[in-house]
mmCIF file of C-alpha atoms in Angstrom:
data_model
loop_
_atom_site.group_PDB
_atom_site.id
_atom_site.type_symbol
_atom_site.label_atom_id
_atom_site.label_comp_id
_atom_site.label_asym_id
_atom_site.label_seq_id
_atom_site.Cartn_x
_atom_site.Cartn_y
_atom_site.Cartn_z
ATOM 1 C CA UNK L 42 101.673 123.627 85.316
ATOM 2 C CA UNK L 43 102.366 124.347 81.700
ATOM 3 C CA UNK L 44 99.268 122.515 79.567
ATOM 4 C CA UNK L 45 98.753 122.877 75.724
ATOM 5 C CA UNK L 46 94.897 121.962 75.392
ATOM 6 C CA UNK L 47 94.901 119.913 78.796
ATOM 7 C CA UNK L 48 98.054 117.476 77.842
ATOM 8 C CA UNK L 49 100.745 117.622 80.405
ATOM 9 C CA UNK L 50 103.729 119.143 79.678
ATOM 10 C CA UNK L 51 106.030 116.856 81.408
ATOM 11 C CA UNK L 52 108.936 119.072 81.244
ATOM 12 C CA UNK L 53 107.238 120.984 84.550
ATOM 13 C CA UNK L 54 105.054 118.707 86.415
ATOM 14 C CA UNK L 55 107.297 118.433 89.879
ATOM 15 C CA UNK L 56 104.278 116.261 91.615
ATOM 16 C CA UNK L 57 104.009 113.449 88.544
ATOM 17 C CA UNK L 58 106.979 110.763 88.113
ATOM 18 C CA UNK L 59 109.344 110.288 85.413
ATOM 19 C CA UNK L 60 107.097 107.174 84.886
ATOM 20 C CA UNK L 61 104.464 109.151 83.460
ATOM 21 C CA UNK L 62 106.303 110.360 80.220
ATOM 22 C CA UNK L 63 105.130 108.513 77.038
ATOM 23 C CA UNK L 64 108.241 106.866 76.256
ATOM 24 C CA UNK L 65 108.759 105.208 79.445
ATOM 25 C CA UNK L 66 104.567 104.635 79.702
ATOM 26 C CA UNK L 67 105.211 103.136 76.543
ATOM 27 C CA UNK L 68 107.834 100.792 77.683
ATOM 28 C CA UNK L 69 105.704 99.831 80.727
ATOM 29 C CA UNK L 70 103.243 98.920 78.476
ATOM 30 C CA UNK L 71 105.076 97.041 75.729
ATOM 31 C CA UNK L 72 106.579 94.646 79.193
ATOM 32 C CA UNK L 73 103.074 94.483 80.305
ATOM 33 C CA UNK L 74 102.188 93.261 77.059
ATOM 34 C CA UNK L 75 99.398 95.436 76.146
ATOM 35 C CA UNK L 76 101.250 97.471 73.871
ATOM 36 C CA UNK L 77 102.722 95.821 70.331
ATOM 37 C CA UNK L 78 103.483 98.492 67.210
ATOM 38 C CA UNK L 79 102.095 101.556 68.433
ATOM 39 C CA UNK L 80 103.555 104.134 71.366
ATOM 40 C CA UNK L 81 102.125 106.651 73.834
ATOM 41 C CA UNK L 82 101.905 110.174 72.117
ATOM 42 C CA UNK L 83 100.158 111.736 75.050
ATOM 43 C CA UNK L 84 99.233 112.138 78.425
ATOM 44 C CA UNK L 85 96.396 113.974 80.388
ATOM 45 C CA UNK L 86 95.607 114.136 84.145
ATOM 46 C CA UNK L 87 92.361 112.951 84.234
ATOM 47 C CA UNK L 88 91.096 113.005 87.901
ATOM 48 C CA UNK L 89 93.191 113.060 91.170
ATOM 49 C CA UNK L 90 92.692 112.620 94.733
ATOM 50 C CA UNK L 91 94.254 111.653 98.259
ATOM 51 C CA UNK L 92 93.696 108.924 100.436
ATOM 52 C CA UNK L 93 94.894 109.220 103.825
ATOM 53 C CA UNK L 94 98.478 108.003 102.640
ATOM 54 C CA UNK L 95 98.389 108.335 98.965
ATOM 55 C CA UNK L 96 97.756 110.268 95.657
ATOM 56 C CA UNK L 97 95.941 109.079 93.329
ATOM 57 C CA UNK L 98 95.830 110.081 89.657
ATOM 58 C CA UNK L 99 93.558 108.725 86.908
ATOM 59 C CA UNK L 100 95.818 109.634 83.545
ATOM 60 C CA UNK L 101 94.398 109.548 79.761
ATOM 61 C CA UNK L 102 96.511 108.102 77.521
ATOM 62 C CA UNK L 103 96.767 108.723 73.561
ATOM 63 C CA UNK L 104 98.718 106.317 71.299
ATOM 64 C CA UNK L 105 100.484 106.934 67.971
ATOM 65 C CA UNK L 106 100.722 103.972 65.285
ATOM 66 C CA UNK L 107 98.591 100.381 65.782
ATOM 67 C CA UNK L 108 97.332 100.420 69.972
ATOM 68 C CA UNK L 109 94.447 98.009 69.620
ATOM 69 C CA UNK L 110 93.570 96.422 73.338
ATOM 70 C CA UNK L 111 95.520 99.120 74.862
ATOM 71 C CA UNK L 112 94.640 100.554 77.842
ATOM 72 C CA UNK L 113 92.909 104.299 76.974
ATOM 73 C CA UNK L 114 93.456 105.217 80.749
ATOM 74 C CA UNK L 115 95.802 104.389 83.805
ATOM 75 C CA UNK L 116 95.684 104.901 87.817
ATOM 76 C CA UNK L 117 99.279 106.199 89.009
ATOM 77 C CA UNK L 118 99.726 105.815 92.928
ATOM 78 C CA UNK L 119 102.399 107.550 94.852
ATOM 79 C CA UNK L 120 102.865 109.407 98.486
ATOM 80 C CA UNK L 121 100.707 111.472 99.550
ATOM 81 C CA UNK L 122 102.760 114.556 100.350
ATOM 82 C CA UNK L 123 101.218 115.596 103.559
ATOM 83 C CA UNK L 124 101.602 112.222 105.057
ATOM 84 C CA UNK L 125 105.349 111.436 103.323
ATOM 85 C CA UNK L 126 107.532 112.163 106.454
ATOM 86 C CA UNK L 127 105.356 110.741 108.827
ATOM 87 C CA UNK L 128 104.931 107.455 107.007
ATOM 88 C CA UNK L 129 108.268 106.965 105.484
ATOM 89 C CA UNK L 130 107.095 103.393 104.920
ATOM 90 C CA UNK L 131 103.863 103.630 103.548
ATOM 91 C CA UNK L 132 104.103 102.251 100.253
ATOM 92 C CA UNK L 133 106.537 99.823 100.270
ATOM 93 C CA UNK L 134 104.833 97.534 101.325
ATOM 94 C CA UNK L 135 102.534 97.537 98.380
ATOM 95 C CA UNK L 136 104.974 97.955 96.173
ATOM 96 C CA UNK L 137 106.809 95.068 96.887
ATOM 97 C CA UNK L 138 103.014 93.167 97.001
ATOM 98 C CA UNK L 139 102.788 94.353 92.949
ATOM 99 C CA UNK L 140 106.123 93.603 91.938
ATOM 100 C CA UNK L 141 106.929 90.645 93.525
ATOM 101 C CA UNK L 142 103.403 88.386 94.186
ATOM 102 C CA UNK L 143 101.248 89.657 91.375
ATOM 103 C CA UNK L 144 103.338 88.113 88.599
ATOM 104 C CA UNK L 145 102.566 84.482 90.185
ATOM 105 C CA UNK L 146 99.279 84.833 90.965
ATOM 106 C CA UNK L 147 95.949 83.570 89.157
ATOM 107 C CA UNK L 148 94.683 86.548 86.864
ATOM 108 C CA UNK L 149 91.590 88.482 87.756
ATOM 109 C CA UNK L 150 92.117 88.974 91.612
ATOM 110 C CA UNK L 151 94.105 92.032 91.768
ATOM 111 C CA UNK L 152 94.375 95.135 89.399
ATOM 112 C CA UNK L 153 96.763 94.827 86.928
ATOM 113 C CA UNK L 154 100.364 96.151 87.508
ATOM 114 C CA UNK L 155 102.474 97.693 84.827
ATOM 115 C CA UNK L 156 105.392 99.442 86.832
ATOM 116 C CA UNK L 157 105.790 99.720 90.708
ATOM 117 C CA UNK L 158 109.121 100.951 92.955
ATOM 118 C CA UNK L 159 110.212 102.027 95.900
ATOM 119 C CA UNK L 160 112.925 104.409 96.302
ATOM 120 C CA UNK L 161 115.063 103.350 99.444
ATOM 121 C CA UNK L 162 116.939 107.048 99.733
ATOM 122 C CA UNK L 163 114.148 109.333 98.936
ATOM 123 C CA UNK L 164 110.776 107.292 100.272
ATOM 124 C CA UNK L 165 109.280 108.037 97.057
ATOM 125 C CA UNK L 166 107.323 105.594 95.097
ATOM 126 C CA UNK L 167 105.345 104.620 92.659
ATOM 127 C CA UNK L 168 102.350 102.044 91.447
ATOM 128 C CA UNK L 169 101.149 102.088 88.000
ATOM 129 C CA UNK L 170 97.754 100.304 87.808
ATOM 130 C CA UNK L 171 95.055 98.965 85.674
ATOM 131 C CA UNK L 172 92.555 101.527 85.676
ATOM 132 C CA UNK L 173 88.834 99.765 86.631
ATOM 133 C CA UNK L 174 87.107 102.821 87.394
ATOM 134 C CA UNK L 175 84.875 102.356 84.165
ATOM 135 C CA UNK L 176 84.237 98.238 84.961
ATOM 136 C CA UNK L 177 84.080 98.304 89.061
ATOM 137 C CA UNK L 178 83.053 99.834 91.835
ATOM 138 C CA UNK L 179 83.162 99.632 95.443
ATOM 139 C CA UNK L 180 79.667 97.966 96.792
ATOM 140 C CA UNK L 181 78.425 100.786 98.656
ATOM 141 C CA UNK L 182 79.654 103.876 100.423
ATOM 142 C CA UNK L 183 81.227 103.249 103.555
ATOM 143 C CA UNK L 184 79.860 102.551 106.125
ATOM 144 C CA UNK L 185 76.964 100.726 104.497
ATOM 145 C CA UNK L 186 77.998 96.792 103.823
ATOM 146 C CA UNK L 187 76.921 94.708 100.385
ATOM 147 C CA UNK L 188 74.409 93.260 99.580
ATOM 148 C CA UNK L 189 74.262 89.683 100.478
ATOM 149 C CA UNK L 190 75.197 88.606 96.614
ATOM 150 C CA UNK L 191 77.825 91.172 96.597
ATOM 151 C CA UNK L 192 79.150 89.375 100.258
ATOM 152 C CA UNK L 193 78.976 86.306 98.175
ATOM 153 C CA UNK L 194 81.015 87.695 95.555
ATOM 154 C CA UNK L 195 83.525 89.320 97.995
ATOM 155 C CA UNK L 196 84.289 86.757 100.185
ATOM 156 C CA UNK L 197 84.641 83.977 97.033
ATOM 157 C CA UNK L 198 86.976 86.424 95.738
ATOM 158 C CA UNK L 199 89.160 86.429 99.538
ATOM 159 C CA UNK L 200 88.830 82.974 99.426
ATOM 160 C CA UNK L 201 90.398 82.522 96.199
ATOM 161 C CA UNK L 202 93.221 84.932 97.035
ATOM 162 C CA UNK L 203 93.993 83.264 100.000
ATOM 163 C CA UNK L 204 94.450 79.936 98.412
ATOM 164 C CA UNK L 205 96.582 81.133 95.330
ATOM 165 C CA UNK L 206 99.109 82.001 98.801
ATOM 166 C CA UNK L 207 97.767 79.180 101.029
ATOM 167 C CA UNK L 208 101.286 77.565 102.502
ATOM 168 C CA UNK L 209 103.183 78.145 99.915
ATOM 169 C CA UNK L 210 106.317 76.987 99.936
ATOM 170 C CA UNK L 211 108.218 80.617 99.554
ATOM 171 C CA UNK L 212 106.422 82.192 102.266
ATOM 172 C CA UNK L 213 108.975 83.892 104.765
ATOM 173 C CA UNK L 214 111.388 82.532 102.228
ATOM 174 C CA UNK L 215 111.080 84.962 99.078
ATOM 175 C CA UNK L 216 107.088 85.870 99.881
ATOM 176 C CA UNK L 217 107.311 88.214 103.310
ATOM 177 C CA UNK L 218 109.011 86.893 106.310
ATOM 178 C CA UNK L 219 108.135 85.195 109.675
ATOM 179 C CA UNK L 220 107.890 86.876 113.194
ATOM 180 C CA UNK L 221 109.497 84.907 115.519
ATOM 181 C CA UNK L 222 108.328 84.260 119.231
ATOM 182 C CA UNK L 223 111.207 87.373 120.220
ATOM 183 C CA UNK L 224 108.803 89.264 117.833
ATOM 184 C CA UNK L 225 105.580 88.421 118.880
ATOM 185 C CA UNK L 226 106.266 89.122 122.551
ATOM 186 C CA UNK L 227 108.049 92.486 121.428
ATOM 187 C CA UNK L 228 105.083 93.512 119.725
ATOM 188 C CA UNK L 229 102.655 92.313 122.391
ATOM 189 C CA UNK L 230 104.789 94.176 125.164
ATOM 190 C CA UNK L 231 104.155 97.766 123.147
ATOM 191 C CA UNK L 232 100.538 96.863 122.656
ATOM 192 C CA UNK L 233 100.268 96.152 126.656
ATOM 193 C CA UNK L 234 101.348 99.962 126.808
ATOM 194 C CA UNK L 235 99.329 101.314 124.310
ATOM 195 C CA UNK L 236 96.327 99.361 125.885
ATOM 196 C CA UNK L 237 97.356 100.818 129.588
ATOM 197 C CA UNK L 238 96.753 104.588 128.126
ATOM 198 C CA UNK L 239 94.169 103.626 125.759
ATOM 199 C CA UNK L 240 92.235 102.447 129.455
ATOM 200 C CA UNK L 241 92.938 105.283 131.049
ATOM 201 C CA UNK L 242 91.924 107.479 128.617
ATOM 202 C CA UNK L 243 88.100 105.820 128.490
ATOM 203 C CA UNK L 244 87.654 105.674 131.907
ATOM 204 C CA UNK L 245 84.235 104.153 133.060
ATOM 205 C CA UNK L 246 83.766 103.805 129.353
ATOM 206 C CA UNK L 247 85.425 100.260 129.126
ATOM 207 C CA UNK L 248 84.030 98.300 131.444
ATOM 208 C CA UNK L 249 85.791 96.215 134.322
ATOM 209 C CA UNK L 250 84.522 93.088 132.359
ATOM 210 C CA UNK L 251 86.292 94.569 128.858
ATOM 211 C CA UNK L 252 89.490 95.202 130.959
ATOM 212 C CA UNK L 253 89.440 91.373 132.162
ATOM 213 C CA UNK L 254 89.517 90.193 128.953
ATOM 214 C CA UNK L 255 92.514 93.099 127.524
ATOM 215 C CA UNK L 256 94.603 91.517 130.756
ATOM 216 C CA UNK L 257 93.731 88.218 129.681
ATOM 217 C CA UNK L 258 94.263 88.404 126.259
ATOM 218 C CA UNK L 259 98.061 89.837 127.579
ATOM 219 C CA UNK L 260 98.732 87.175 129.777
ATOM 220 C CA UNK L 261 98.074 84.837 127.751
ATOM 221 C CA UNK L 262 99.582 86.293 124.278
ATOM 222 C CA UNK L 263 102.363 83.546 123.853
ATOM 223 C CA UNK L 264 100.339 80.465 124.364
ATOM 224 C CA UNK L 265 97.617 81.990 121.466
ATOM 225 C CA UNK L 266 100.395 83.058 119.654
ATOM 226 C CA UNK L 267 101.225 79.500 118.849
ATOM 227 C CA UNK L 268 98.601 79.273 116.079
ATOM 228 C CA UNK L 269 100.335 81.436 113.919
ATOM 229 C CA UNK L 270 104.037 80.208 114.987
ATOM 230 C CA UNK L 271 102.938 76.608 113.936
ATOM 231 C CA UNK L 272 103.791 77.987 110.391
ATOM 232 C CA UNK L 273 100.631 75.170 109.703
ATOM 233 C CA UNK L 274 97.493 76.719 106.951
ATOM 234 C CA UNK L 275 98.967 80.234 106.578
ATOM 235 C CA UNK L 276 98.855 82.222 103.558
ATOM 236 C CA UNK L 277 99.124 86.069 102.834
ATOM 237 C CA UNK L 278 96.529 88.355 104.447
ATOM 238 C CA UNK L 279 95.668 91.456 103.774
ATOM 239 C CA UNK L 280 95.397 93.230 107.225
ATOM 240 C CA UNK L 281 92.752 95.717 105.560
ATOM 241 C CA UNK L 282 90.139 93.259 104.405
ATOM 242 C CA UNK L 283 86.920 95.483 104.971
ATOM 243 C CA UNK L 284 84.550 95.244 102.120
ATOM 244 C CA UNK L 285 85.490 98.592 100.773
ATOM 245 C CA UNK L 286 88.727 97.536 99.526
ATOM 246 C CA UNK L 287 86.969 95.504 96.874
ATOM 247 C CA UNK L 288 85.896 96.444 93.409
ATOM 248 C CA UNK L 289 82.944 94.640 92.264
ATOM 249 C CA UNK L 290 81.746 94.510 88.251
ATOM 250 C CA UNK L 291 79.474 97.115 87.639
ATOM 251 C CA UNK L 292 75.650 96.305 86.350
ATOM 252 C CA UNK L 293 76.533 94.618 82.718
ATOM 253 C CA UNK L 294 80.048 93.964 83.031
ATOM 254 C CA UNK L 295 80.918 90.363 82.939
ATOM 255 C CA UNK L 296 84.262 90.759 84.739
ATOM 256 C CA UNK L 297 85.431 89.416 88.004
ATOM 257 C CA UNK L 298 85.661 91.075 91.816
ATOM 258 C CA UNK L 299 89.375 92.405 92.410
ATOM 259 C CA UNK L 300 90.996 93.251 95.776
ATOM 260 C CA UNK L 301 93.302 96.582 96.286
ATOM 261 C CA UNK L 302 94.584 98.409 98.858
ATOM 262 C CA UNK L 303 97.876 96.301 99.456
ATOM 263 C CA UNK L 304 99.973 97.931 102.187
ATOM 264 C CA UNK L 305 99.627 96.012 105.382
ATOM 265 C CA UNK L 306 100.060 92.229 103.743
ATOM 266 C CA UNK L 307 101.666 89.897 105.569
ATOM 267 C CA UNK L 308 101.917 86.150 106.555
ATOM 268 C CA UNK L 309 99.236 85.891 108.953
ATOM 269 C CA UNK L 310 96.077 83.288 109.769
ATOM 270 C CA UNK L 311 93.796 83.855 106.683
ATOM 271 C CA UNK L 312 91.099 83.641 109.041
ATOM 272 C CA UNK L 313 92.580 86.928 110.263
ATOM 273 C CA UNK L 314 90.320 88.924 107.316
ATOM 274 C CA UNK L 315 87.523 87.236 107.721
ATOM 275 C CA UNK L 316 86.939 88.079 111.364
ATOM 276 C CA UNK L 317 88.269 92.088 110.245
ATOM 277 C CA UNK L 318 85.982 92.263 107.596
ATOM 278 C CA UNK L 319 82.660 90.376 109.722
ATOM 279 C CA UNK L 320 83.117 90.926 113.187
ATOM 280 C CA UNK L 321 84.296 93.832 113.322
ATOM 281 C CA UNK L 322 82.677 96.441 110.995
ATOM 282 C CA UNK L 323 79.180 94.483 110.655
ATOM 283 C CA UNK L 324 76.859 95.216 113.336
ATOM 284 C CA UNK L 325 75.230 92.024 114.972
ATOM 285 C CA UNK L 326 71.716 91.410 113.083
ATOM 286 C CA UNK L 327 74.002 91.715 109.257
ATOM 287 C CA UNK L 328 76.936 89.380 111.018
ATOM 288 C CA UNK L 329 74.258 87.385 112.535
ATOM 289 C CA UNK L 330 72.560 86.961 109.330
ATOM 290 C CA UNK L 331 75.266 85.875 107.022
ATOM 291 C CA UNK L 332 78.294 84.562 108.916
ATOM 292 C CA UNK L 333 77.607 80.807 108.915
ATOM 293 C CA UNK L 334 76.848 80.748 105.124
ATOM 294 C CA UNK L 335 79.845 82.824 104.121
ATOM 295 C CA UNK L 336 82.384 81.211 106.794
ATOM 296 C CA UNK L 337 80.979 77.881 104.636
ATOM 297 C CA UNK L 338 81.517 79.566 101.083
ATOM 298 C CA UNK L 339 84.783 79.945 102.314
ATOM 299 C CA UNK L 340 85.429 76.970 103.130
ATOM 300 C CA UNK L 341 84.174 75.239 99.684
ATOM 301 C CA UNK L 342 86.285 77.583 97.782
ATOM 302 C CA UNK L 343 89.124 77.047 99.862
ATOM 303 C CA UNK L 344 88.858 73.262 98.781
ATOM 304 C CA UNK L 345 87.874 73.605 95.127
ATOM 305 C CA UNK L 346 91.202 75.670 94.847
ATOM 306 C CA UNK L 347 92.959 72.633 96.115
ATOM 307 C CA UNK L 348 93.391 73.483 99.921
ATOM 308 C CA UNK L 349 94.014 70.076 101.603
ATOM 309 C CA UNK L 350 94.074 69.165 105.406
ATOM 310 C CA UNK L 351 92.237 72.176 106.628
ATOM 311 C CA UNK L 352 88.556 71.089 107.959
ATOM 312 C CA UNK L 353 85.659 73.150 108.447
ATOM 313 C CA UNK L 354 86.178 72.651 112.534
ATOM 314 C CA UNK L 355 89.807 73.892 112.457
ATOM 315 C CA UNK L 356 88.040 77.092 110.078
ATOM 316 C CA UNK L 357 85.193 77.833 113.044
ATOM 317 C CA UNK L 358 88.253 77.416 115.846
ATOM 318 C CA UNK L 359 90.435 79.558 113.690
ATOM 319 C CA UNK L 360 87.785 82.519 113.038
ATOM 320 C CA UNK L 361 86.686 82.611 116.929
ATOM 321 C CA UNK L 362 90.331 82.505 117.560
ATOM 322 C CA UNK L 363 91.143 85.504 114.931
ATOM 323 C CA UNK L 364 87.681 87.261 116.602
ATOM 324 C CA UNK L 365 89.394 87.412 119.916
ATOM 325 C CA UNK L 366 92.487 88.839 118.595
ATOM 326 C CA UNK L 367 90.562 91.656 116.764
ATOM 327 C CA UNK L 368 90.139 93.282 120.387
ATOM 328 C CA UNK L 369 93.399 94.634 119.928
ATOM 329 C CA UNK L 370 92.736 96.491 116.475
ATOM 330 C CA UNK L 371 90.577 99.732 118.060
ATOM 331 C CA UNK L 372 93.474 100.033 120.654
ATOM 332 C CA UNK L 373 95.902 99.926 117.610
ATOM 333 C CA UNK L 374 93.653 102.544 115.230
ATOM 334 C CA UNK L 375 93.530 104.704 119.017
ATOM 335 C CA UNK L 376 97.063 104.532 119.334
ATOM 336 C CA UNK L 377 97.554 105.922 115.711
ATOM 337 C CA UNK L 378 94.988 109.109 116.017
ATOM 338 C CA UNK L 379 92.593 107.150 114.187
ATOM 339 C CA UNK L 380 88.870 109.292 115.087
ATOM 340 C CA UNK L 381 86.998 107.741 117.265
ATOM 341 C CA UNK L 382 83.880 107.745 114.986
ATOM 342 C CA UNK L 383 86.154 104.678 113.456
ATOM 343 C CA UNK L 384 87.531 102.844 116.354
ATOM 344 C CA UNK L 385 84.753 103.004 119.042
ATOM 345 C CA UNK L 386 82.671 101.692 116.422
ATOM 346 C CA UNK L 387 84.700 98.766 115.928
ATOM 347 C CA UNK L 388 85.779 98.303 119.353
ATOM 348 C CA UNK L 389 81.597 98.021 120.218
ATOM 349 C CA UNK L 390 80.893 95.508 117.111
ATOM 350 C CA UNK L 391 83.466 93.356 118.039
ATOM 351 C CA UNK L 392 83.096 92.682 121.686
ATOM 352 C CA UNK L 393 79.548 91.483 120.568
ATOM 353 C CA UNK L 394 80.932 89.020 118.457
ATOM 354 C CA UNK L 395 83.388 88.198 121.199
ATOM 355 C CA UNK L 396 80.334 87.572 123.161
ATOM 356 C CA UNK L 397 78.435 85.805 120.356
ATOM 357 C CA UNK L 398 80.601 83.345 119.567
ATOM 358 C CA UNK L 399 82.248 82.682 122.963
ATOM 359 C CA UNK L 400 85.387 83.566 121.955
ATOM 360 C CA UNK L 401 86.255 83.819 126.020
ATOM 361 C CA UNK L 402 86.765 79.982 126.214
ATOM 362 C CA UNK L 403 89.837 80.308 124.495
ATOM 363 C CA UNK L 404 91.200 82.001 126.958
ATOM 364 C CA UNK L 405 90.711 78.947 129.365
#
């Protein structure tokens, strides 16, 4: 890469975007309305890093004529190569999250968004963010959960989210799309196999009582499936929801928290994240501890955002409900090479909030 005192020169650059060059940064910006008079004169690769699925770049930006307020640095998100082929979807899903939901959503949930796309013949995309890395950080290194005002903070921020979404009237309309009963029982029918290996390949290390409740669960897929397909308090979820994809205001910066990490969204049960992000990565004294007060800070928020008709029972029956579906997640992580250190883990913290909260009994 050609560099003239550590500026890109973007005439070379094959793993940075057309996106990056000042004039169309500039353009970005002046849409975004951060950007009046003045124009990007140059840009510098900061930082950069992969994620499992992405690349990650933290640019520095330099501006020529008046660029008061603008931003001095921005995250750019594409593919990550190595991963490209095999998930020739990854990314659009958070693409489309940026581009189409952000601009009608309440300010201060989600990181800014100044250009996002998704190319349908090459797979390649794109996410141009608000850069937080100064403001926010996560709470703590994974796996170690928040502190109890940071789960405050955290799940009034999911709660809020939730509601800006919370039956809207475009869902499955112009805002994601439904899965019909065909879909459910497709999707149940390819989890039944992945399960039937997944057993196999644990041996006496699921238990005959564990196996019960898989074969239950199965059997009994379409009549618990008819939660979600009352289309009755839904909203977007983010299918990700552990406490890790949440930036938090660092010590002295009055700011607020923001979620990220957008690609599996999707009309679900908002209840859905809450069990994901409690039940199963908290162990049992930390869920023990603080799941009654949060699942009520949920609920409060929920209402002073203007939720209506959705009581504090039908939250409890809807979070043991989601808790018993969260049995199928470590089967899904197995069935995607995700290491063990990640899915045994969950698979062990969530039977033993199965067990807590007698989620069996809805299984009749």
């Amino acid at each position: 890469m050609a560099r003239d005192r550590g500026i890109v020169n973007f005439m070379t650059p094959p793993q940075l975007p057309d996106v990056v060059e000042p004039a169309r940064l500039t353009a970005a910006l002046r849409r975004g309305g951060v950007l009046d008079a003045g124009a990007v004169r140059e840009v510098k690769v900061l930082h950069q890093r992969d994620t499992v699925v992405s690349h990650i770049v933290r640019l520095g930006l330099r501006y020529v004529g008046e660029a008061a307020g603008a931003p001095q640095s921005l995250i750019l998100k594409t593919a990550n190569a190595a991963f490209a082929e095999k998930l020739a979807n990854g990314g659009r899903q958070e693409v489309a999250y940026y581009t189409e939901l952000t601009p009608s959503m309440p300010p201060g949930l989600v990181p800014r968004c100044f250009d996002g796309h998704f190319d349908e013949d090459s797979l390649t995309w794109h996410l141009l963010l608000e850069d937080l890395t100064d403001s926010h950080d996560i709470a703590a290194a994974w796996p170690l959960p928040p502190s109890r005002d940071q789960t405050i903070a955290i799940v009034t921020t999911l709660a809020r989210w939730h509601a800006a979404w919370w039956d809207h009237p475009s869902l499955g309309d112009t805002i994601g799309t439904w899965a019909s009963p065909e879909d459910s029982a497709e999707r149940m029918e390819m989890f039944a196999g992945h399960y039937d290996r997944f057993a196999d390949s644990l041996g006496d290390r699921l238990s005959e009582e564990r196996r019960t409740l898989y074969r239950r669960l199965i059997d009994q897929s379409d009549r618990l499936s008819q939660r979600y397909h009352s289309r009755r308090h839904l909203s977007i979820t983010h299918g990700d929801a552990h406490v890790w994809n949440f930036l938090l205001p660092r010590a002295g910066v009055a700011d607020t928290v923001r979620v990220f990490d957008f690609d599996l969204w999707s009309i679900n049960v908002p209840t859905h994240d809450l069990a994901y992000m409690m039940a199963m990565h908290w162990y049992p004294e930390r869920r023990q501890a603080l799941e009654r007060s949060l699942l009520n800070l949920y609920h409060e928020t929920l209402i002073q955002c203007g939720v209506s008709g959705y009581t504090r029972g039908a939250l409890d029956r809807d979070y043991r409900w989601a808790v018993l579906w969260q049995i199928t997640r470590p089967v899904w992580q197995w069935s995607i090479n995700i290491p063990p250190v990640i899915w045994w883990n969950n698979l062990e913290r969530i039977f033993a909030a199965v067990e807590d909260l007698g989620c069996e009994e809805l299984l009749g």
